[in-house]
Amino acid sequence: MQLKPNQRLKLDDTDDKLFYAYPRFVTHVDEGFIQQLTNLYRDRLKPDTRIFDMMSSWVSHLPEEMQFSHIEGHGLNEEELARNSRLNHYFVQNLNENPQFPLPNEDFDAVLNCVSVQYVQYPEAVFSEIHRILKPGGLAIISFSNRMFFQKAIQAWREASESDRVELVKSYFASVPGFTTPEVITHKSILPNFLQWLGAPGGDPFYAVMAYRS
């Protein structure tokens, strides 16, 4: 699978670095979503391993009681990354300009991406890099909800239904030889749409698509 050129387009095609030039010290999903994600990390990640938190921010959703040997962070705003106390090191890079990570081959036990995959214009290249830096048997967890910066999400994501977005992420994994068949966790919201957008507790749907490096 490869996205068509028009599917990669954003409504706001200005440099992403301008959009993220100022820090946003807010959370982009509700507490219910965050708790589900933390529980998933608690269940699937192993202590004393190496973690790459891709497209991270000022907060970490890793379980507080779990310790890891190294957590590498990445994002577009240095002030946000500097505020994230769980990161041992971080770097700033626009993956839509340069999707190659400045990281060694087979160096991480897990790659995490939370509510950011919708902004990736070249997912085939980025997921190839995820595969490259994962150790054999390493795990990638891509989580998302229905919230986004609409003007910065790619067309393929904006125009898709929530279930279609799950299939889209599954296809990103499938575009790279060497990942296992993706596993999906879905917890749809039971609230009406208008209550979800008003930020009512428990309103954010939770989706996670996971695969291992074979």
PDB file of C-alpha atoms in Angstrom:
ATOM      1  CA  MET A   1       0.000   0.000   0.000  1.00  0.00           C
ATOM      2  CA  GLN A   2       1.116   3.484  -0.831  1.00  0.00           C
ATOM      3  CA  LEU A   3      -0.836   6.653  -0.290  1.00  0.00           C
ATOM      4  CA  LYS A   4      -1.663   8.671  -3.368  1.00  0.00           C
ATOM      5  CA  PRO A   5      -0.154  12.175  -3.546  1.00  0.00           C
ATOM      6  CA  ASN A   6      -3.486  13.882  -2.804  1.00  0.00           C
ATOM      7  CA  GLN A   7      -4.014  11.648   0.257  1.00  0.00           C
ATOM      8  CA  ARG A   8      -0.877  13.096   1.843  1.00  0.00           C
ATOM      9  CA  LEU A   9      -2.070  16.707   1.563  1.00  0.00           C
ATOM     10  CA  LYS A  10      -2.892  18.933   4.541  1.00  0.00           C
ATOM     11  CA  LEU A  11      -5.286  21.869   4.584  1.00  0.00           C
ATOM     12  CA  ASP A  12      -2.491  23.901   6.160  1.00  0.00           C
ATOM     13  CA  ASP A  13       0.587  23.153   4.085  1.00  0.00           C
ATOM     14  CA  THR A  14       2.866  25.663   5.821  1.00  0.00           C
ATOM     15  CA  ASP A  15       5.981  24.353   7.534  1.00  0.00           C
ATOM     16  CA  ASP A  16       5.000  22.131  10.465  1.00  0.00           C
ATOM     17  CA  LYS A  17       7.786  23.697  12.524  1.00  0.00           C
ATOM     18  CA  LEU A  18       5.868  27.005  12.437  1.00  0.00           C
ATOM     19  CA  PHE A  19       2.685  25.372  13.704  1.00  0.00           C
ATOM     20  CA  TYR A  20       4.544  23.759  16.605  1.00  0.00           C
ATOM     21  CA  ALA A  21       6.836  26.713  17.309  1.00  0.00           C
ATOM     22  CA  TYR A  22       5.025  27.512  20.552  1.00  0.00           C
ATOM     23  CA  PRO A  23       4.558  24.892  23.275  1.00  0.00           C
ATOM     24  CA  ARG A  24       1.093  23.554  24.071  1.00  0.00           C
ATOM     25  CA  PHE A  25       1.098  22.499  27.701  1.00  0.00           C
ATOM     26  CA  VAL A  26      -2.270  20.769  27.453  1.00  0.00           C
ATOM     27  CA  THR A  27      -3.437  17.185  27.009  1.00  0.00           C
ATOM     28  CA  HIS A  28      -5.084  16.344  23.702  1.00  0.00           C
ATOM     29  CA  VAL A  29      -7.244  13.447  24.941  1.00  0.00           C
ATOM     30  CA  ASP A  30      -9.344  12.892  28.055  1.00  0.00           C
ATOM     31  CA  GLU A  31      -8.418  11.067  31.260  1.00  0.00           C
ATOM     32  CA  GLY A  32     -10.257   7.929  30.173  1.00  0.00           C
ATOM     33  CA  PHE A  33      -8.116   7.624  27.066  1.00  0.00           C
ATOM     34  CA  ILE A  34      -4.924   8.299  29.025  1.00  0.00           C
ATOM     35  CA  GLN A  35      -5.762   5.652  31.627  1.00  0.00           C
ATOM     36  CA  GLN A  36      -6.467   3.047  28.940  1.00  0.00           C
ATOM     37  CA  LEU A  37      -3.167   3.847  27.245  1.00  0.00           C
ATOM     38  CA  THR A  38      -1.198   3.682  30.499  1.00  0.00           C
ATOM     39  CA  ASN A  39      -2.805   0.322  31.285  1.00  0.00           C
ATOM     40  CA  LEU A  40      -1.885  -0.938  27.830  1.00  0.00           C
ATOM     41  CA  TYR A  41       1.731   0.140  28.328  1.00  0.00           C
ATOM     42  CA  ARG A  42       1.725  -1.517  31.769  1.00  0.00           C
ATOM     43  CA  ASP A  43       0.509  -4.743  30.191  1.00  0.00           C
ATOM     44  CA  ARG A  44       2.692  -4.841  27.073  1.00  0.00           C
ATOM     45  CA  LEU A  45       5.964  -3.104  27.943  1.00  0.00           C
ATOM     46  CA  LYS A  46       8.712  -4.677  29.993  1.00  0.00           C
ATOM     47  CA  PRO A  47      10.797  -2.884  32.639  1.00  0.00           C
ATOM     48  CA  ASP A  48      14.485  -2.135  32.075  1.00  0.00           C
ATOM     49  CA  THR A  49      14.037  -1.961  28.296  1.00  0.00           C
ATOM     50  CA  ARG A  50      14.731   0.759  25.738  1.00  0.00           C
ATOM     51  CA  ILE A  51      11.762   2.865  24.605  1.00  0.00           C
ATOM     52  CA  PHE A  52      11.427   5.329  21.715  1.00  0.00           C
ATOM     53  CA  ASP A  53       8.560   7.791  22.272  1.00  0.00           C
ATOM     54  CA  MET A  54       7.983   9.137  18.771  1.00  0.00           C
ATOM     55  CA  MET A  55       6.192  12.479  18.284  1.00  0.00           C
ATOM     56  CA  SER A  56       6.104  12.919  22.038  1.00  0.00           C
ATOM     57  CA  SER A  57       5.178  15.954  24.144  1.00  0.00           C
ATOM     58  CA  TRP A  58       5.526  17.407  27.633  1.00  0.00           C
ATOM     59  CA  VAL A  59       3.672  14.514  29.295  1.00  0.00           C
ATOM     60  CA  SER A  60       4.427  10.814  29.429  1.00  0.00           C
ATOM     61  CA  HIS A  61       1.729   8.153  29.545  1.00  0.00           C
ATOM     62  CA  LEU A  62       4.128   5.479  30.774  1.00  0.00           C
ATOM     63  CA  PRO A  63       3.221   3.889  34.133  1.00  0.00           C
ATOM     64  CA  GLU A  64       4.909   5.818  36.934  1.00  0.00           C
ATOM     65  CA  GLU A  65       5.963   2.660  38.754  1.00  0.00           C
ATOM     66  CA  MET A  66       7.778   1.175  35.736  1.00  0.00           C
ATOM     67  CA  GLN A  67      11.433   2.004  35.164  1.00  0.00           C
ATOM     68  CA  PHE A  68      13.134   1.680  31.800  1.00  0.00           C
ATOM     69  CA  SER A  69      16.813   1.556  30.895  1.00  0.00           C
ATOM     70  CA  HIS A  70      16.439   4.410  28.383  1.00  0.00           C
ATOM     71  CA  ILE A  71      13.572   6.511  27.023  1.00  0.00           C
ATOM     72  CA  GLU A  72      14.367   8.437  23.862  1.00  0.00           C
ATOM     73  CA  GLY A  73      11.973  11.215  22.942  1.00  0.00           C
ATOM     74  CA  HIS A  74      11.201  12.964  19.693  1.00  0.00           C
ATOM     75  CA  GLY A  75       8.987  15.864  18.714  1.00  0.00           C
ATOM     76  CA  LEU A  76       8.763  19.273  17.086  1.00  0.00           C
ATOM     77  CA  ASN A  77       8.798  21.531  20.141  1.00  0.00           C
ATOM     78  CA  GLU A  78      11.886  21.511  22.330  1.00  0.00           C
ATOM     79  CA  GLU A  79      10.183  23.270  25.247  1.00  0.00           C
ATOM     80  CA  GLU A  80       7.583  20.522  25.461  1.00  0.00           C
ATOM     81  CA  LEU A  81      10.175  17.756  25.276  1.00  0.00           C
ATOM     82  CA  ALA A  82      12.342  19.432  27.914  1.00  0.00           C
ATOM     83  CA  ARG A  83       9.350  19.424  30.295  1.00  0.00           C
ATOM     84  CA  ASN A  84       8.892  15.623  29.909  1.00  0.00           C
ATOM     85  CA  SER A  85      10.713  14.247  32.956  1.00  0.00           C
ATOM     86  CA  ARG A  86      10.594  10.632  31.760  1.00  0.00           C
ATOM     87  CA  LEU A  87      12.823  11.275  28.756  1.00  0.00           C
ATOM     88  CA  ASN A  88      16.520  10.454  29.128  1.00  0.00           C
ATOM     89  CA  HIS A  89      17.290  12.165  25.833  1.00  0.00           C
ATOM     90  CA  TYR A  90      15.333  13.734  23.004  1.00  0.00           C
ATOM     91  CA  PHE A  91      15.746  15.240  19.556  1.00  0.00           C
ATOM     92  CA  VAL A  92      13.700  17.646  17.442  1.00  0.00           C
ATOM     93  CA  GLN A  93      12.985  16.661  13.851  1.00  0.00           C
ATOM     94  CA  ASN A  94      10.228  17.156  11.276  1.00  0.00           C
ATOM     95  CA  LEU A  95       9.492  13.647  10.004  1.00  0.00           C
ATOM     96  CA  ASN A  96       7.542  15.053   7.055  1.00  0.00           C
ATOM     97  CA  GLU A  97      10.770  16.659   5.827  1.00  0.00           C
ATOM     98  CA  ASN A  98      13.172  13.922   6.927  1.00  0.00           C
ATOM     99  CA  PRO A  99      11.647  10.595   7.993  1.00  0.00           C
ATOM    100  CA  GLN A 100      14.996   8.989   8.844  1.00  0.00           C
ATOM    101  CA  PHE A 101      15.595   8.660  12.587  1.00  0.00           C
ATOM    102  CA  PRO A 102      19.125   9.489  13.818  1.00  0.00           C
ATOM    103  CA  LEU A 103      19.064   6.220  15.760  1.00  0.00           C
ATOM    104  CA  PRO A 104      20.961   2.912  15.431  1.00  0.00           C
ATOM    105  CA  ASN A 105      19.563  -0.267  13.927  1.00  0.00           C
ATOM    106  CA  GLU A 106      17.820  -2.724  16.256  1.00  0.00           C
ATOM    107  CA  ASP A 107      18.336  -0.522  19.314  1.00  0.00           C
ATOM    108  CA  PHE A 108      14.861  -0.298  20.897  1.00  0.00           C
ATOM    109  CA  ASP A 109      12.508  -2.780  22.511  1.00  0.00           C
ATOM    110  CA  ALA A 110       9.424  -0.651  21.851  1.00  0.00           C
ATOM    111  CA  VAL A 111       8.338   2.323  19.743  1.00  0.00           C
ATOM    112  CA  LEU A 112       5.349   4.329  20.954  1.00  0.00           C
ATOM    113  CA  ASN A 113       3.255   6.911  19.134  1.00  0.00           C
ATOM    114  CA  CYS A 114       0.290   8.573  20.812  1.00  0.00           C
ATOM    115  CA  VAL A 115      -2.348  10.616  18.934  1.00  0.00           C
ATOM    116  CA  SER A 116       0.075  11.817  16.255  1.00  0.00           C
ATOM    117  CA  VAL A 117       0.045   9.279  13.428  1.00  0.00           C
ATOM    118  CA  GLN A 118      -2.594  11.348  11.590  1.00  0.00           C
ATOM    119  CA  TYR A 119       0.017  14.029  10.811  1.00  0.00           C
ATOM    120  CA  VAL A 120       2.546  11.740   9.098  1.00  0.00           C
ATOM    121  CA  GLN A 121       2.632  12.397   5.353  1.00  0.00           C
ATOM    122  CA  TYR A 122       5.023   9.556   4.464  1.00  0.00           C
ATOM    123  CA  PRO A 123       3.962   6.722   6.769  1.00  0.00           C
ATOM    124  CA  GLU A 124       5.572   4.077   4.573  1.00  0.00           C
ATOM    125  CA  ALA A 125       9.003   5.636   5.218  1.00  0.00           C
ATOM    126  CA  VAL A 126       8.339   6.286   8.916  1.00  0.00           C
ATOM    127  CA  PHE A 127       7.098   2.748   9.580  1.00  0.00           C
ATOM    128  CA  SER A 128      10.126   1.390   7.738  1.00  0.00           C
ATOM    129  CA  GLU A 129      12.257   3.369  10.183  1.00  0.00           C
ATOM    130  CA  ILE A 130      10.254   2.029  13.118  1.00  0.00           C
ATOM    131  CA  HIS A 131      11.008  -1.482  11.897  1.00  0.00           C
ATOM    132  CA  ARG A 132      14.693  -0.657  11.426  1.00  0.00           C
ATOM    133  CA  ILE A 133      15.281   0.597  14.967  1.00  0.00           C
ATOM    134  CA  LEU A 134      13.264  -2.146  16.696  1.00  0.00           C
ATOM    135  CA  LYS A 135      15.057  -5.172  18.018  1.00  0.00           C
ATOM    136  CA  PRO A 136      13.768  -8.526  16.702  1.00  0.00           C
ATOM    137  CA  GLY A 137      10.630  -9.164  18.720  1.00  0.00           C
ATOM    138  CA  GLY A 138      10.302  -5.459  19.509  1.00  0.00           C
ATOM    139  CA  LEU A 139       6.846  -3.906  19.728  1.00  0.00           C
ATOM    140  CA  ALA A 140       5.313  -0.828  18.083  1.00  0.00           C
ATOM    141  CA  ILE A 141       2.151   0.656  19.626  1.00  0.00           C
ATOM    142  CA  ILE A 142       0.250   3.309  17.659  1.00  0.00           C
ATOM    143  CA  SER A 143      -2.631   4.841  19.618  1.00  0.00           C
ATOM    144  CA  PHE A 144      -5.160   7.453  18.550  1.00  0.00           C
ATOM    145  CA  SER A 145      -8.631   8.832  19.156  1.00  0.00           C
ATOM    146  CA  ASN A 146     -10.928  10.964  17.006  1.00  0.00           C
ATOM    147  CA  ARG A 147      -9.341  14.283  17.952  1.00  0.00           C
ATOM    148  CA  MET A 148      -6.813  16.070  15.769  1.00  0.00           C
ATOM    149  CA  PHE A 149      -5.551  19.396  14.534  1.00  0.00           C
ATOM    150  CA  PHE A 150      -7.813  19.122  11.493  1.00  0.00           C
ATOM    151  CA  GLN A 151      -5.764  21.467   9.328  1.00  0.00           C
ATOM    152  CA  LYS A 152      -2.600  19.435   9.931  1.00  0.00           C
ATOM    153  CA  ALA A 153      -4.001  15.920   9.471  1.00  0.00           C
ATOM    154  CA  ILE A 154      -3.458  14.325   6.078  1.00  0.00           C
ATOM    155  CA  GLN A 155      -6.405  14.008   3.697  1.00  0.00           C
ATOM    156  CA  ALA A 156      -6.503  10.203   3.956  1.00  0.00           C
ATOM    157  CA  TRP A 157      -7.118  10.571   7.703  1.00  0.00           C
ATOM    158  CA  ARG A 158      -9.511  13.519   7.561  1.00  0.00           C
ATOM    159  CA  GLU A 159     -11.821  11.824   5.094  1.00  0.00           C
ATOM    160  CA  ALA A 160     -11.800   8.394   6.760  1.00  0.00           C
ATOM    161  CA  SER A 161     -14.247   7.027   9.301  1.00  0.00           C
ATOM    162  CA  GLU A 162     -12.889   5.910  12.662  1.00  0.00           C
ATOM    163  CA  SER A 163     -12.913   2.256  11.586  1.00  0.00           C
ATOM    164  CA  ASP A 164     -11.234   3.208   8.302  1.00  0.00           C
ATOM    165  CA  ARG A 165      -8.453   4.920  10.283  1.00  0.00           C
ATOM    166  CA  VAL A 166      -7.765   1.642  12.058  1.00  0.00           C
ATOM    167  CA  GLU A 167      -7.451  -0.046   8.677  1.00  0.00           C
ATOM    168  CA  LEU A 168      -5.200   2.765   7.505  1.00  0.00           C
ATOM    169  CA  VAL A 169      -2.739   2.216  10.366  1.00  0.00           C
ATOM    170  CA  LYS A 170      -2.872  -1.539   9.795  1.00  0.00           C
ATOM    171  CA  SER A 171      -1.945  -0.868   6.165  1.00  0.00           C
ATOM    172  CA  TYR A 172       1.026   1.246   7.300  1.00  0.00           C
ATOM    173  CA  PHE A 173       2.386  -1.784   9.161  1.00  0.00           C
ATOM    174  CA  ALA A 174       1.584  -4.042   6.199  1.00  0.00           C
ATOM    175  CA  SER A 175       3.548  -1.747   3.865  1.00  0.00           C
ATOM    176  CA  VAL A 176       6.782  -2.835   5.580  1.00  0.00           C
ATOM    177  CA  PRO A 177       7.898  -6.482   5.273  1.00  0.00           C
ATOM    178  CA  GLY A 178       8.855  -7.899   8.651  1.00  0.00           C
ATOM    179  CA  PHE A 179       6.008  -6.867  10.958  1.00  0.00           C
ATOM    180  CA  THR A 180       3.613  -9.384  12.467  1.00  0.00           C
ATOM    181  CA  THR A 181      -0.086  -9.151  11.680  1.00  0.00           C
ATOM    182  CA  PRO A 182      -1.307  -6.058  13.563  1.00  0.00           C
ATOM    183  CA  GLU A 183      -3.415  -6.455  16.687  1.00  0.00           C
ATOM    184  CA  VAL A 184      -6.174  -3.918  17.305  1.00  0.00           C
ATOM    185  CA  ILE A 185      -7.758  -2.721  20.540  1.00  0.00           C
ATOM    186  CA  THR A 186     -10.934  -0.669  20.150  1.00  0.00           C
ATOM    187  CA  HIS A 187     -13.020   1.042  22.805  1.00  0.00           C
ATOM    188  CA  LYS A 188     -15.602   3.186  21.068  1.00  0.00           C
ATOM    189  CA  SER A 189     -17.318   6.022  22.860  1.00  0.00           C
ATOM    190  CA  ILE A 190     -20.946   5.554  23.890  1.00  0.00           C
ATOM    191  CA  LEU A 191     -21.500   9.303  24.219  1.00  0.00           C
ATOM    192  CA  PRO A 192     -23.219  11.351  21.495  1.00  0.00           C
ATOM    193  CA  ASN A 193     -20.804  13.170  19.227  1.00  0.00           C
ATOM    194  CA  PHE A 194     -21.616  16.623  20.587  1.00  0.00           C
ATOM    195  CA  LEU A 195     -20.752  15.503  24.137  1.00  0.00           C
ATOM    196  CA  GLN A 196     -17.489  14.004  22.890  1.00  0.00           C
ATOM    197  CA  TRP A 197     -16.487  17.289  21.298  1.00  0.00           C
ATOM    198  CA  LEU A 198     -17.463  19.172  24.465  1.00  0.00           C
ATOM    199  CA  GLY A 199     -14.939  17.036  26.325  1.00  0.00           C
ATOM    200  CA  ALA A 200     -17.348  15.063  28.494  1.00  0.00           C
ATOM    201  CA  PRO A 201     -15.548  12.457  30.678  1.00  0.00           C
ATOM    202  CA  GLY A 202     -15.216   9.093  28.998  1.00  0.00           C
ATOM    203  CA  GLY A 203     -16.047  10.621  25.651  1.00  0.00           C
ATOM    204  CA  ASP A 204     -12.851   9.951  23.715  1.00  0.00           C
ATOM    205  CA  PRO A 205     -12.768   6.665  21.816  1.00  0.00           C
ATOM    206  CA  PHE A 206      -9.578   4.637  22.228  1.00  0.00           C
ATOM    207  CA  TYR A 207      -7.807   2.854  19.400  1.00  0.00           C
ATOM    208  CA  ALA A 208      -4.467   1.062  19.473  1.00  0.00           C
ATOM    209  CA  VAL A 209      -2.832  -0.801  16.600  1.00  0.00           C
ATOM    210  CA  MET A 210       0.191  -2.899  17.547  1.00  0.00           C
ATOM    211  CA  ALA A 211       2.668  -5.122  15.754  1.00  0.00           C
ATOM    212  CA  TYR A 212       5.989  -6.781  16.526  1.00  0.00           C
ATOM    213  CA  ARG A 213       9.128  -6.888  14.452  1.00  0.00           C
ATOM    214  CA  SER A 214       9.271 -10.490  13.291  1.00  0.00           C
TER     215      SER A 214
END
